[in-house]
mmCIF file of C-alpha atoms in Angstrom:
data_model
loop_
_atom_site.group_PDB
_atom_site.id
_atom_site.type_symbol
_atom_site.label_atom_id
_atom_site.label_comp_id
_atom_site.label_asym_id
_atom_site.label_seq_id
_atom_site.Cartn_x
_atom_site.Cartn_y
_atom_site.Cartn_z
ATOM 1 C CA TYR A 35 2.665 7.434 21.525
ATOM 2 C CA TYR A 36 2.226 4.228 23.011
ATOM 3 C CA ILE A 37 1.248 2.256 20.703
ATOM 4 C CA ASN A 38 2.861 4.235 17.622
ATOM 5 C CA GLU A 39 6.115 5.260 18.625
ATOM 6 C CA ASP A 40 7.616 3.277 21.755
ATOM 7 C CA PRO A 41 9.216 0.169 20.957
ATOM 8 C CA GLN A 42 8.731 -2.779 23.451
ATOM 9 C CA LYS A 43 11.631 -5.268 24.542
ATOM 10 C CA GLY A 44 8.888 -8.043 25.000
ATOM 11 C CA PHE A 45 7.661 -7.565 21.034
ATOM 12 C CA ASN A 46 11.402 -7.721 19.549
ATOM 13 C CA GLY A 47 11.970 -4.167 19.464
ATOM 14 C CA LEU A 48 8.525 -3.606 17.722
ATOM 15 C CA THR A 49 5.890 -0.697 18.675
ATOM 16 C CA ALA A 50 2.525 -2.466 20.306
ATOM 17 C CA GLY A 51 1.066 -0.986 16.405
ATOM 18 C CA GLU A 52 3.248 -2.620 14.559
ATOM 19 C CA MET A 53 3.149 -6.364 16.716
ATOM 20 C CA ARG A 54 -0.576 -5.533 16.067
ATOM 21 C CA ARG A 55 -0.357 -5.303 12.253
ATOM 22 C CA GLU A 56 1.935 -8.345 11.991
ATOM 23 C CA ALA A 57 -0.296 -10.692 13.865
ATOM 24 C CA LEU A 58 -3.146 -9.883 11.633
ATOM 25 C CA LYS A 59 -1.444 -10.611 8.840
ATOM 26 C CA GLY A 60 -0.427 -14.165 10.006
ATOM 27 C CA ASN A 61 3.641 -13.553 10.418
ATOM 28 C CA ILE A 62 3.763 -13.874 14.030
ATOM 29 C CA LYS A 63 2.412 -16.800 15.689
ATOM 30 C CA SER A 64 3.215 -16.394 19.479
ATOM 31 C CA CYS A 65 4.259 -13.108 21.305
ATOM 32 C CA PRO A 66 6.760 -13.976 24.192
ATOM 33 C CA ILE A 67 5.581 -12.980 27.773
ATOM 34 C CA ALA A 68 8.457 -12.504 30.153
ATOM 35 C CA PRO A 69 7.607 -14.721 33.443
ATOM 36 C CA ASN A 70 6.225 -13.074 36.470
ATOM 37 C CA HIS A 71 8.437 -13.875 39.751
ATOM 38 C CA ARG A 72 5.744 -12.350 41.682
ATOM 39 C CA ILE A 73 2.880 -14.560 40.445
ATOM 40 C CA LYS A 74 5.381 -17.588 40.798
ATOM 41 C CA ARG A 75 5.867 -16.636 44.728
ATOM 42 C CA TYR A 76 2.529 -16.214 45.272
ATOM 43 C CA TRP A 77 0.949 -19.403 44.241
ATOM 44 C CA GLN A 78 4.451 -21.196 45.585
ATOM 45 C CA LYS A 79 3.066 -19.453 49.352
ATOM 46 C CA ILE A 80 -0.469 -21.018 48.467
ATOM 47 C CA HIS A 81 0.366 -24.633 47.747
ATOM 48 C CA ASP A 82 3.213 -24.548 50.411
ATOM 49 C CA LYS A 83 0.554 -23.786 53.243
ATOM 50 C CA LYS A 84 -1.724 -26.587 51.331
ATOM 51 C CA ILE A 85 1.271 -29.057 52.051
ATOM 52 C CA LYS A 86 1.416 -27.730 55.537
ATOM 53 C CA GLU A 87 -1.804 -27.984 56.703
ATOM 54 C CA ALA A 88 -2.175 -31.802 54.745
ATOM 55 C CA LYS A 89 0.478 -32.805 56.680
ATOM 56 C CA LYS A 90 -1.171 -31.123 59.967
ATOM 57 C CA ILE A 91 -4.202 -33.279 59.267
ATOM 58 C CA LEU A 92 -2.353 -36.395 58.523
ATOM 59 C CA SER A 93 -0.037 -36.707 61.658
#
């Protein structure tokens, strides 16, 4: 069902099968990927912890 009949917003209204066929023909150069905010927040927390530890060591 997903491959042939379910249009996807991320594929600009194409189904996964249509998107694959167009990509194989060379008509589609890249597929837009929506940003994942949970992953961004995860890495931001890690970055903040590193900065906090570095400040602790330097003071």
